[in-house]
Amino acid sequence: MKIIILGAGQVGGTLAEHLAGEANDITVVDTDGDRLRDLGDRLDIRTVQGKGSYPAVLRQAGADDADMLVAVTSSDEANMIACQVAHTLFHTPTKIARIREAAYLTRAGLFDKNAIPVDVLISPEQVVTNYIKRLIEYPGALQVIDFAEGKAQLVAVKAYYGGALVGQPLRQLRAHMPNVETRIAAIYRRDRAILPHGDTVIEADDEVFFIAAKADIRAVMGELRRLDENYKRIVIAGGGNIGERLAEAIESRYQVKIIEVSPARCRYLSEHLDSTVVLQGSSSDRDLLLEENIGNTDLFLALTNDDEANIMSSLLAKRLGARKVMTLINNPAYVDLVQGGEIDVAVSPQLATIGTLLAHVRRGDIVSVHSLRRGAAEAIEIVAHGDSKSSKVVSRAIKDINLPTGTAIGAVIRDEQVLIAHDITVIESGDHVIMFLVDKKCIRDVERLFQVGLSFF
């Protein structure tokens, strides 16, 4: 696939990194020559320096025969204009734009072929807000991912000493929970992936990925670690777009406070939020945190756009007694450094957003793609089509499907039913198949596996 990416920032660079090794023809456009040189030195891609909304620059990037344009520059307006130019002059089939400003996103009819021709809108702030909201619902989870509109969820937790299944082979899972259907999709032990089997023994500190119906998630978590109490008191550091949206989404269920340094922004937040308490000041002000009883806080969320400020305020809040801290980290290199120590969960906006983009770039009927383990692995939801003659998966039991090495089927969603995958589970046409890829390089093999032969048509 020939793809033009406008913007060599964190999202554009991470997307190029994901796609460059998958036999795609990638061109990255940016005004910053240093960023382009850095990407070009690391990846097998073309780079073009210039403004991505200019017709001449797009033509130089290969827009005449491009399959897709992904506009993820820091300017909403530049992204929209680039999609308009690509549509009008180059008839680019698929145009994806990152739009941050809510004033654009809430206008019905603004984005269609008769107005601004954007096929797919990506709102990073909304993606990250939803991601954090799911983590709040399951205290102790490192990652929570929805499939089939929330019918099934993939959850990552760290196994602790004292968990009922820790030190036990996985085949004991059914004996421990005879009425709960679940599957352990993968285990990461000392940063090495293990595809689990019945005799695999879970060890303390393993990062365990399991899939289950939404109603069963807490029961499975309880087998791997002592269940944390639900959060009640939440402090959000940073009243920007993400902080505001998150407070708006959770203030009816939790006691929420926002700490924001800007007086003008504080006034805006206090006018637009219902029950959230808005405090003007610095989230790294020790006296302010003590005054607001940080020691009785269940969850401290550092959501400013400054990584260093987020890390320092999180460390201070934890030192002063906050039960759990979650930190927004824009620089992916920092995520592994900070998570698991004083900081309980590090949230990467890039990796949360990349999954949304990848779902539209992958071949086949892929509903969603989620980046796991800081991009090393992927979980995908793909729809099976065809019949026993035209498909390599339809009408076959999972044990008879020739899955690529390093991949596992976790669940099958059929209409409203969540079927946890077993060897004898038979895939039917129209099933949503949830797959876990320990190595995302296997994605092309998975796409080919689900392709429908010509006889189907």
mmCIF file with all atom_site columns, C-alpha atoms in Angstrom, residues 35-231:
data_model
loop_
_atom_site.group_PDB
_atom_site.id
_atom_site.type_symbol
_atom_site.label_atom_id
_atom_site.label_alt_id
_atom_site.label_comp_id
_atom_site.label_asym_id
_atom_site.label_entity_id
_atom_site.label_seq_id
_atom_site.pdbx_PDB_ins_code
_atom_site.Cartn_x
_atom_site.Cartn_y
_atom_site.Cartn_z
_atom_site.occupancy
_atom_site.B_iso_or_equiv
_atom_site.pdbx_formal_charge
_atom_site.auth_seq_id
_atom_site.auth_comp_id
_atom_site.auth_asym_id
_atom_site.auth_atom_id
_atom_site.pdbx_PDB_model_num
ATOM 1   C CA . ARG A 1 35  ? 13.027  15.260  12.115 1.00 0.00 ? 35  ARG A CA 1
ATOM 2   C CA . LEU A 1 36  ? 12.866  13.875  8.591  1.00 0.00 ? 36  LEU A CA 1
ATOM 3   C CA . ARG A 1 37  ? 16.596  13.070  8.559  1.00 0.00 ? 37  ARG A CA 1
ATOM 4   C CA . ASP A 1 38  ? 16.241  11.243  11.874 1.00 0.00 ? 38  ASP A CA 1
ATOM 5   C CA . LEU A 1 39  ? 13.322  9.163   10.549 1.00 0.00 ? 39  LEU A CA 1
ATOM 6   C CA . GLY A 1 40  ? 15.028  8.534   7.213  1.00 0.00 ? 40  GLY A CA 1
ATOM 7   C CA . ASP A 1 41  ? 18.180  7.265   8.948  1.00 0.00 ? 41  ASP A CA 1
ATOM 8   C CA . ARG A 1 42  ? 16.194  4.790   11.073 1.00 0.00 ? 42  ARG A CA 1
ATOM 9   C CA . LEU A 1 43  ? 13.504  3.593   8.660  1.00 0.00 ? 43  LEU A CA 1
ATOM 10  C CA . ASP A 1 44  ? 13.238  2.447   5.050  1.00 0.00 ? 44  ASP A CA 1
ATOM 11  C CA . ILE A 1 45  ? 10.975  5.334   3.960  1.00 0.00 ? 45  ILE A CA 1
ATOM 12  C CA . ARG A 1 46  ? 10.961  8.358   1.626  1.00 0.00 ? 46  ARG A CA 1
ATOM 13  C CA . THR A 1 47  ? 10.870  11.848  3.128  1.00 0.00 ? 47  THR A CA 1
ATOM 14  C CA . VAL A 1 48  ? 9.796   15.154  1.585  1.00 0.00 ? 48  VAL A CA 1
ATOM 15  C CA . GLN A 1 49  ? 10.393  18.518  3.258  1.00 0.00 ? 49  GLN A CA 1
ATOM 16  C CA . GLY A 1 50  ? 7.604   21.061  2.825  1.00 0.00 ? 50  GLY A CA 1
ATOM 17  C CA . LYS A 1 51  ? 4.021   21.939  3.763  1.00 0.00 ? 51  LYS A CA 1
ATOM 18  C CA . GLY A 1 52  ? 1.770   18.929  3.282  1.00 0.00 ? 52  GLY A CA 1
ATOM 19  C CA . SER A 1 53  ? -1.214  21.054  2.254  1.00 0.00 ? 53  SER A CA 1
ATOM 20  C CA . TYR A 1 54  ? 0.615   22.440  -0.822 1.00 0.00 ? 54  TYR A CA 1
ATOM 21  C CA . PRO A 1 55  ? -0.347  20.659  -4.080 1.00 0.00 ? 55  PRO A CA 1
ATOM 22  C CA . ALA A 1 56  ? 3.266   20.657  -5.353 1.00 0.00 ? 56  ALA A CA 1
ATOM 23  C CA . VAL A 1 57  ? 4.530   19.058  -2.142 1.00 0.00 ? 57  VAL A CA 1
ATOM 24  C CA . LEU A 1 58  ? 1.819   16.386  -2.249 1.00 0.00 ? 58  LEU A CA 1
ATOM 25  C CA . ARG A 1 59  ? 2.655   15.630  -5.878 1.00 0.00 ? 59  ARG A CA 1
ATOM 26  C CA . GLN A 1 60  ? 6.348   15.333  -4.970 1.00 0.00 ? 60  GLN A CA 1
ATOM 27  C CA . ALA A 1 61  ? 5.335   12.891  -2.197 1.00 0.00 ? 61  ALA A CA 1
ATOM 28  C CA . GLY A 1 62  ? 3.555   10.706  -4.763 1.00 0.00 ? 62  GLY A CA 1
ATOM 29  C CA . ALA A 1 63  ? -0.082  11.768  -4.309 1.00 0.00 ? 63  ALA A CA 1
ATOM 30  C CA . ASP A 1 64  ? -0.864  10.986  -7.981 1.00 0.00 ? 64  ASP A CA 1
ATOM 31  C CA . ASP A 1 65  ? -1.118  7.269   -7.189 1.00 0.00 ? 65  ASP A CA 1
ATOM 32  C CA . ALA A 1 66  ? -1.243  7.138   -3.373 1.00 0.00 ? 66  ALA A CA 1
ATOM 33  C CA . ASP A 1 67  ? -3.745  4.778   -1.743 1.00 0.00 ? 67  ASP A CA 1
ATOM 34  C CA . MET A 1 68  ? -4.001  6.735   1.483  1.00 0.00 ? 68  MET A CA 1
ATOM 35  C CA . LEU A 1 69  ? -3.213  10.109  3.034  1.00 0.00 ? 69  LEU A CA 1
ATOM 36  C CA . VAL A 1 70  ? -2.758  10.314  6.810  1.00 0.00 ? 70  VAL A CA 1
ATOM 37  C CA . ALA A 1 71  ? -2.673  13.964  7.955  1.00 0.00 ? 71  ALA A CA 1
ATOM 38  C CA . VAL A 1 72  ? -1.383  14.123  11.548 1.00 0.00 ? 72  VAL A CA 1
ATOM 39  C CA . THR A 1 73  ? 0.388   17.490  11.680 1.00 0.00 ? 73  THR A CA 1
ATOM 40  C CA . SER A 1 74  ? -0.061  19.662  14.776 1.00 0.00 ? 74  SER A CA 1
ATOM 41  C CA . SER A 1 75  ? -2.513  21.933  12.881 1.00 0.00 ? 75  SER A CA 1
ATOM 42  C CA . ASP A 1 76  ? -6.165  20.876  12.442 1.00 0.00 ? 76  ASP A CA 1
ATOM 43  C CA . GLU A 1 77  ? -6.541  23.378  9.623  1.00 0.00 ? 77  GLU A CA 1
ATOM 44  C CA . ALA A 1 78  ? -3.484  22.092  7.722  1.00 0.00 ? 78  ALA A CA 1
ATOM 45  C CA . ASN A 1 79  ? -4.788  18.532  8.059  1.00 0.00 ? 79  ASN A CA 1
ATOM 46  C CA . MET A 1 80  ? -8.224  19.489  6.702  1.00 0.00 ? 80  MET A CA 1
ATOM 47  C CA . ILE A 1 81  ? -6.822  21.471  3.771  1.00 0.00 ? 81  ILE A CA 1
ATOM 48  C CA . ALA A 1 82  ? -4.433  18.640  2.874  1.00 0.00 ? 82  ALA A CA 1
ATOM 49  C CA . CYS A 1 83  ? -7.387  16.204  2.705  1.00 0.00 ? 83  CYS A CA 1
ATOM 50  C CA . GLN A 1 84  ? -9.321  18.671  0.527  1.00 0.00 ? 84  GLN A CA 1
ATOM 51  C CA . VAL A 1 85  ? -6.386  19.084  -1.870 1.00 0.00 ? 85  VAL A CA 1
ATOM 52  C CA . ALA A 1 86  ? -5.755  15.311  -2.015 1.00 0.00 ? 86  ALA A CA 1
ATOM 53  C CA . HIS A 1 87  ? -9.435  14.711  -2.795 1.00 0.00 ? 87  HIS A CA 1
ATOM 54  C CA . THR A 1 88  ? -9.872  17.471  -5.385 1.00 0.00 ? 88  THR A CA 1
ATOM 55  C CA . LEU A 1 89  ? -6.591  17.247  -7.291 1.00 0.00 ? 89  LEU A CA 1
ATOM 56  C CA . PHE A 1 90  ? -5.389  13.672  -6.763 1.00 0.00 ? 90  PHE A CA 1
ATOM 57  C CA . HIS A 1 91  ? -8.582  11.682  -6.002 1.00 0.00 ? 91  HIS A CA 1
ATOM 58  C CA . THR A 1 92  ? -6.832  9.921   -3.121 1.00 0.00 ? 92  THR A CA 1
ATOM 59  C CA . PRO A 1 93  ? -9.140  7.017   -2.102 1.00 0.00 ? 93  PRO A CA 1
ATOM 60  C CA . THR A 1 94  ? -8.712  7.212   1.694  1.00 0.00 ? 94  THR A CA 1
ATOM 61  C CA . LYS A 1 95  ? -8.024  10.357  3.708  1.00 0.00 ? 95  LYS A CA 1
ATOM 62  C CA . ILE A 1 96  ? -7.457  10.289  7.469  1.00 0.00 ? 96  ILE A CA 1
ATOM 63  C CA . ALA A 1 97  ? -7.082  13.470  9.520  1.00 0.00 ? 97  ALA A CA 1
ATOM 64  C CA . ARG A 1 98  ? -6.209  14.153  13.132 1.00 0.00 ? 98  ARG A CA 1
ATOM 65  C CA . ILE A 1 99  ? -8.622  16.812  14.437 1.00 0.00 ? 99  ILE A CA 1
ATOM 66  C CA . ARG A 1 100 ? -8.154  18.010  18.002 1.00 0.00 ? 100 ARG A CA 1
ATOM 67  C CA . GLU A 1 101 ? -10.507 20.973  18.313 1.00 0.00 ? 101 GLU A CA 1
ATOM 68  C CA . ALA A 1 102 ? -13.936 20.001  19.655 1.00 0.00 ? 102 ALA A CA 1
ATOM 69  C CA . ALA A 1 103 ? -15.492 22.988  17.829 1.00 0.00 ? 103 ALA A CA 1
ATOM 70  C CA . TYR A 1 104 ? -14.857 21.134  14.526 1.00 0.00 ? 104 TYR A CA 1
ATOM 71  C CA . LEU A 1 105 ? -15.794 17.673  15.779 1.00 0.00 ? 105 LEU A CA 1
ATOM 72  C CA . THR A 1 106 ? -19.241 18.671  17.038 1.00 0.00 ? 106 THR A CA 1
ATOM 73  C CA . ARG A 1 107 ? -20.449 20.214  13.751 1.00 0.00 ? 107 ARG A CA 1
ATOM 74  C CA . ALA A 1 108 ? -22.671 17.722  11.951 1.00 0.00 ? 108 ALA A CA 1
ATOM 75  C CA . GLY A 1 109 ? -22.110 17.418  8.204  1.00 0.00 ? 109 GLY A CA 1
ATOM 76  C CA . LEU A 1 110 ? -18.770 19.249  8.235  1.00 0.00 ? 110 LEU A CA 1
ATOM 77  C CA . PHE A 1 111 ? -16.777 16.189  7.236  1.00 0.00 ? 111 PHE A CA 1
ATOM 78  C CA . ASP A 1 112 ? -18.191 14.456  4.176  1.00 0.00 ? 112 ASP A CA 1
ATOM 79  C CA . LYS A 1 113 ? -17.487 14.328  0.459  1.00 0.00 ? 113 LYS A CA 1
ATOM 80  C CA . ASN A 1 114 ? -19.665 17.397  -0.213 1.00 0.00 ? 114 ASN A CA 1
ATOM 81  C CA . ALA A 1 115 ? -17.925 19.488  2.471  1.00 0.00 ? 115 ALA A CA 1
ATOM 82  C CA . ILE A 1 116 ? -14.461 18.683  3.866  1.00 0.00 ? 116 ILE A CA 1
ATOM 83  C CA . PRO A 1 117 ? -13.670 15.242  2.412  1.00 0.00 ? 117 PRO A CA 1
ATOM 84  C CA . VAL A 1 118 ? -12.176 13.415  5.406  1.00 0.00 ? 118 VAL A CA 1
ATOM 85  C CA . ASP A 1 119 ? -12.975 9.687   5.455  1.00 0.00 ? 119 ASP A CA 1
ATOM 86  C CA . VAL A 1 120 ? -11.719 8.985   8.979  1.00 0.00 ? 120 VAL A CA 1
ATOM 87  C CA . LEU A 1 121 ? -11.444 11.463  11.865 1.00 0.00 ? 121 LEU A CA 1
ATOM 88  C CA . ILE A 1 122 ? -8.967  10.793  14.659 1.00 0.00 ? 122 ILE A CA 1
ATOM 89  C CA . SER A 1 123 ? -9.337  12.752  17.910 1.00 0.00 ? 123 SER A CA 1
ATOM 90  C CA . PRO A 1 124 ? -6.339  11.844  20.119 1.00 0.00 ? 124 PRO A CA 1
ATOM 91  C CA . GLU A 1 125 ? -7.793  13.574  23.170 1.00 0.00 ? 125 GLU A CA 1
ATOM 92  C CA . GLN A 1 126 ? -11.009 11.526  22.966 1.00 0.00 ? 126 GLN A CA 1
ATOM 93  C CA . VAL A 1 127 ? -9.108  8.275   22.346 1.00 0.00 ? 127 VAL A CA 1
ATOM 94  C CA . VAL A 1 128 ? -6.887  8.888   25.394 1.00 0.00 ? 128 VAL A CA 1
ATOM 95  C CA . THR A 1 129 ? -9.844  9.986   27.542 1.00 0.00 ? 129 THR A CA 1
ATOM 96  C CA . ASN A 1 130 ? -11.708 6.742   26.768 1.00 0.00 ? 130 ASN A CA 1
ATOM 97  C CA . TYR A 1 131 ? -8.536  4.728   27.426 1.00 0.00 ? 131 TYR A CA 1
ATOM 98  C CA . ILE A 1 132 ? -7.983  6.293   30.872 1.00 0.00 ? 132 ILE A CA 1
ATOM 99  C CA . LYS A 1 133 ? -11.687 5.950   31.727 1.00 0.00 ? 133 LYS A CA 1
ATOM 100 C CA . ARG A 1 134 ? -11.466 2.170   31.186 1.00 0.00 ? 134 ARG A CA 1
ATOM 101 C CA . LEU A 1 135 ? -8.374  1.986   33.421 1.00 0.00 ? 135 LEU A CA 1
ATOM 102 C CA . ILE A 1 136 ? -10.268 3.834   36.171 1.00 0.00 ? 136 ILE A CA 1
ATOM 103 C CA . GLU A 1 137 ? -13.090 1.284   35.953 1.00 0.00 ? 137 GLU A CA 1
ATOM 104 C CA . TYR A 1 138 ? -10.637 -1.581  36.664 1.00 0.00 ? 138 TYR A CA 1
ATOM 105 C CA . PRO A 1 139 ? -8.201  -0.561  39.426 1.00 0.00 ? 139 PRO A CA 1
ATOM 106 C CA . GLY A 1 140 ? -4.976  -2.569  39.084 1.00 0.00 ? 140 GLY A CA 1
ATOM 107 C CA . ALA A 1 141 ? -5.190  -3.036  35.305 1.00 0.00 ? 141 ALA A CA 1
ATOM 108 C CA . LEU A 1 142 ? -2.239  -1.919  33.168 1.00 0.00 ? 142 LEU A CA 1
ATOM 109 C CA . GLN A 1 143 ? -4.264  -1.869  29.942 1.00 0.00 ? 143 GLN A CA 1
ATOM 110 C CA . VAL A 1 144 ? -7.959  -2.387  29.130 1.00 0.00 ? 144 VAL A CA 1
ATOM 111 C CA . ILE A 1 145 ? -9.121  -2.801  25.532 1.00 0.00 ? 145 ILE A CA 1
ATOM 112 C CA . ASP A 1 146 ? -12.694 -3.064  24.234 1.00 0.00 ? 146 ASP A CA 1
ATOM 113 C CA . PHE A 1 147 ? -13.716 -5.418  21.433 1.00 0.00 ? 147 PHE A CA 1
ATOM 114 C CA . ALA A 1 148 ? -17.078 -5.651  19.658 1.00 0.00 ? 148 ALA A CA 1
ATOM 115 C CA . GLU A 1 149 ? -18.323 -2.420  21.257 1.00 0.00 ? 149 GLU A CA 1
ATOM 116 C CA . GLY A 1 150 ? -17.342 -3.543  24.749 1.00 0.00 ? 150 GLY A CA 1
ATOM 117 C CA . LYS A 1 151 ? -18.863 -7.059  24.710 1.00 0.00 ? 151 LYS A CA 1
ATOM 118 C CA . ALA A 1 152 ? -15.389 -8.554  25.305 1.00 0.00 ? 152 ALA A CA 1
ATOM 119 C CA . GLN A 1 153 ? -12.302 -6.968  26.832 1.00 0.00 ? 153 GLN A CA 1
ATOM 120 C CA . LEU A 1 154 ? -8.593  -7.714  26.810 1.00 0.00 ? 154 LEU A CA 1
ATOM 121 C CA . VAL A 1 155 ? -6.959  -6.775  30.102 1.00 0.00 ? 155 VAL A CA 1
ATOM 122 C CA . ALA A 1 156 ? -3.301  -6.694  31.158 1.00 0.00 ? 156 ALA A CA 1
ATOM 123 C CA . VAL A 1 157 ? -2.445  -7.115  34.847 1.00 0.00 ? 157 VAL A CA 1
ATOM 124 C CA . LYS A 1 158 ? 0.690   -7.797  36.842 1.00 0.00 ? 158 LYS A CA 1
ATOM 125 C CA . ALA A 1 159 ? 0.420   -11.102 38.725 1.00 0.00 ? 159 ALA A CA 1
ATOM 126 C CA . TYR A 1 160 ? 1.207   -10.733 42.440 1.00 0.00 ? 160 TYR A CA 1
ATOM 127 C CA . TYR A 1 161 ? 2.217   -13.148 45.180 1.00 0.00 ? 161 TYR A CA 1
ATOM 128 C CA . GLY A 1 162 ? -0.950  -14.401 46.808 1.00 0.00 ? 162 GLY A CA 1
ATOM 129 C CA . GLY A 1 163 ? -2.988  -14.540 43.589 1.00 0.00 ? 163 GLY A CA 1
ATOM 130 C CA . ALA A 1 164 ? -4.887  -17.857 43.448 1.00 0.00 ? 164 ALA A CA 1
ATOM 131 C CA . LEU A 1 165 ? -3.393  -18.784 40.073 1.00 0.00 ? 165 LEU A CA 1
ATOM 132 C CA . VAL A 1 166 ? 0.168   -17.599 40.741 1.00 0.00 ? 166 VAL A CA 1
ATOM 133 C CA . GLY A 1 167 ? 2.445   -20.653 40.869 1.00 0.00 ? 167 GLY A CA 1
ATOM 134 C CA . GLN A 1 168 ? -0.255  -22.802 39.241 1.00 0.00 ? 168 GLN A CA 1
ATOM 135 C CA . PRO A 1 169 ? -0.401  -24.214 35.696 1.00 0.00 ? 169 PRO A CA 1
ATOM 136 C CA . LEU A 1 170 ? -2.994  -22.556 33.463 1.00 0.00 ? 170 LEU A CA 1
ATOM 137 C CA . ARG A 1 171 ? -5.023  -25.740 33.159 1.00 0.00 ? 171 ARG A CA 1
ATOM 138 C CA . GLN A 1 172 ? -6.132  -25.061 36.754 1.00 0.00 ? 172 GLN A CA 1
ATOM 139 C CA . LEU A 1 173 ? -7.967  -21.945 35.590 1.00 0.00 ? 173 LEU A CA 1
ATOM 140 C CA . ARG A 1 174 ? -11.198 -23.808 34.837 1.00 0.00 ? 174 ARG A CA 1
ATOM 141 C CA . ALA A 1 175 ? -11.107 -25.595 38.211 1.00 0.00 ? 175 ALA A CA 1
ATOM 142 C CA . HIS A 1 176 ? -10.690 -22.249 40.013 1.00 0.00 ? 176 HIS A CA 1
ATOM 143 C CA . MET A 1 177 ? -13.499 -20.581 38.032 1.00 0.00 ? 177 MET A CA 1
ATOM 144 C CA . PRO A 1 178 ? -15.848 -23.271 36.676 1.00 0.00 ? 178 PRO A CA 1
ATOM 145 C CA . ASN A 1 179 ? -18.517 -20.712 35.778 1.00 0.00 ? 179 ASN A CA 1
ATOM 146 C CA . VAL A 1 180 ? -16.259 -18.154 34.082 1.00 0.00 ? 180 VAL A CA 1
ATOM 147 C CA . GLU A 1 181 ? -14.976 -18.437 30.523 1.00 0.00 ? 181 GLU A CA 1
ATOM 148 C CA . THR A 1 182 ? -11.610 -16.753 29.935 1.00 0.00 ? 182 THR A CA 1
ATOM 149 C CA . ARG A 1 183 ? -8.393  -17.262 28.037 1.00 0.00 ? 183 ARG A CA 1
ATOM 150 C CA . ILE A 1 184 ? -4.863  -16.139 28.838 1.00 0.00 ? 184 ILE A CA 1
ATOM 151 C CA . ALA A 1 185 ? -3.715  -14.694 25.506 1.00 0.00 ? 185 ALA A CA 1
ATOM 152 C CA . ALA A 1 186 ? -0.074  -14.018 26.376 1.00 0.00 ? 186 ALA A CA 1
ATOM 153 C CA . ILE A 1 187 ? 2.359   -13.645 29.250 1.00 0.00 ? 187 ILE A CA 1
ATOM 154 C CA . TYR A 1 188 ? 5.318   -11.278 29.363 1.00 0.00 ? 188 TYR A CA 1
ATOM 155 C CA . ARG A 1 189 ? 8.058   -12.382 31.742 1.00 0.00 ? 189 ARG A CA 1
ATOM 156 C CA . ARG A 1 190 ? 11.110  -10.134 32.104 1.00 0.00 ? 190 ARG A CA 1
ATOM 157 C CA . ASP A 1 191 ? 10.084  -8.465  28.806 1.00 0.00 ? 191 ASP A CA 1
ATOM 158 C CA . ARG A 1 192 ? 10.038  -11.798 26.944 1.00 0.00 ? 192 ARG A CA 1
ATOM 159 C CA . ALA A 1 193 ? 6.794   -13.019 25.374 1.00 0.00 ? 193 ALA A CA 1
ATOM 160 C CA . ILE A 1 194 ? 5.418   -16.445 26.272 1.00 0.00 ? 194 ILE A CA 1
ATOM 161 C CA . LEU A 1 195 ? 2.513   -17.939 24.311 1.00 0.00 ? 195 LEU A CA 1
ATOM 162 C CA . PRO A 1 196 ? 0.729   -19.865 27.071 1.00 0.00 ? 196 PRO A CA 1
ATOM 163 C CA . HIS A 1 197 ? -0.194  -23.578 27.100 1.00 0.00 ? 197 HIS A CA 1
ATOM 164 C CA . GLY A 1 198 ? -1.987  -25.705 29.677 1.00 0.00 ? 198 GLY A CA 1
ATOM 165 C CA . ASP A 1 199 ? 1.225   -26.493 31.550 1.00 0.00 ? 199 ASP A CA 1
ATOM 166 C CA . THR A 1 200 ? 2.493   -22.879 31.585 1.00 0.00 ? 200 THR A CA 1
ATOM 167 C CA . VAL A 1 201 ? 2.948   -21.710 35.194 1.00 0.00 ? 201 VAL A CA 1
ATOM 168 C CA . ILE A 1 202 ? 2.165   -18.079 36.063 1.00 0.00 ? 202 ILE A CA 1
ATOM 169 C CA . GLU A 1 203 ? 4.895   -16.437 38.147 1.00 0.00 ? 203 GLU A CA 1
ATOM 170 C CA . ALA A 1 204 ? 4.699   -13.374 40.365 1.00 0.00 ? 204 ALA A CA 1
ATOM 171 C CA . ASP A 1 205 ? 5.480   -10.162 38.426 1.00 0.00 ? 205 ASP A CA 1
ATOM 172 C CA . ASP A 1 206 ? 4.378   -11.703 35.109 1.00 0.00 ? 206 ASP A CA 1
ATOM 173 C CA . GLU A 1 207 ? 2.426   -9.298  32.911 1.00 0.00 ? 207 GLU A CA 1
ATOM 174 C CA . VAL A 1 208 ? -0.626  -11.358 31.976 1.00 0.00 ? 208 VAL A CA 1
ATOM 175 C CA . PHE A 1 209 ? -2.973  -10.549 29.089 1.00 0.00 ? 209 PHE A CA 1
ATOM 176 C CA . PHE A 1 210 ? -6.364  -12.253 29.317 1.00 0.00 ? 210 PHE A CA 1
ATOM 177 C CA . ILE A 1 211 ? -9.614  -11.930 27.409 1.00 0.00 ? 211 ILE A CA 1
ATOM 178 C CA . ALA A 1 212 ? -13.119 -12.426 28.788 1.00 0.00 ? 212 ALA A CA 1
ATOM 179 C CA . ALA A 1 213 ? -16.663 -11.120 28.516 1.00 0.00 ? 213 ALA A CA 1
ATOM 180 C CA . LYS A 1 214 ? -16.929 -7.706  30.183 1.00 0.00 ? 214 LYS A CA 1
ATOM 181 C CA . ALA A 1 215 ? -18.997 -9.078  33.075 1.00 0.00 ? 215 ALA A CA 1
ATOM 182 C CA . ASP A 1 216 ? -16.248 -11.588 34.003 1.00 0.00 ? 216 ASP A CA 1
ATOM 183 C CA . ILE A 1 217 ? -13.203 -9.276  33.994 1.00 0.00 ? 217 ILE A CA 1
ATOM 184 C CA . ARG A 1 218 ? -13.078 -8.549  37.727 1.00 0.00 ? 218 ARG A CA 1
ATOM 185 C CA . ALA A 1 219 ? -13.436 -12.247 38.614 1.00 0.00 ? 219 ALA A CA 1
ATOM 186 C CA . VAL A 1 220 ? -10.421 -13.156 36.464 1.00 0.00 ? 220 VAL A CA 1
ATOM 187 C CA . MET A 1 221 ? -8.361  -10.261 37.840 1.00 0.00 ? 221 MET A CA 1
ATOM 188 C CA . GLY A 1 222 ? -9.055  -11.600 41.337 1.00 0.00 ? 222 GLY A CA 1
ATOM 189 C CA . GLU A 1 223 ? -7.367  -14.902 40.414 1.00 0.00 ? 223 GLU A CA 1
ATOM 190 C CA . LEU A 1 224 ? -4.134  -13.141 39.440 1.00 0.00 ? 224 LEU A CA 1
ATOM 191 C CA . ARG A 1 225 ? -3.823  -10.466 42.121 1.00 0.00 ? 225 ARG A CA 1
ATOM 192 C CA . ARG A 1 226 ? -5.566  -9.083  45.165 1.00 0.00 ? 226 ARG A CA 1
ATOM 193 C CA . LEU A 1 227 ? -8.388  -6.907  43.841 1.00 0.00 ? 227 LEU A CA 1
ATOM 194 C CA . ASP A 1 228 ? -7.878  -3.202  44.472 1.00 0.00 ? 228 ASP A CA 1
ATOM 195 C CA . GLU A 1 229 ? -10.749 -1.261  45.974 1.00 0.00 ? 229 GLU A CA 1
ATOM 196 C CA . ASN A 1 230 ? -12.719 0.904   43.559 1.00 0.00 ? 230 ASN A CA 1
ATOM 197 C CA . TYR A 1 231 ? -11.520 4.486   43.321 1.00 0.00 ? 231 TYR A CA 1
#
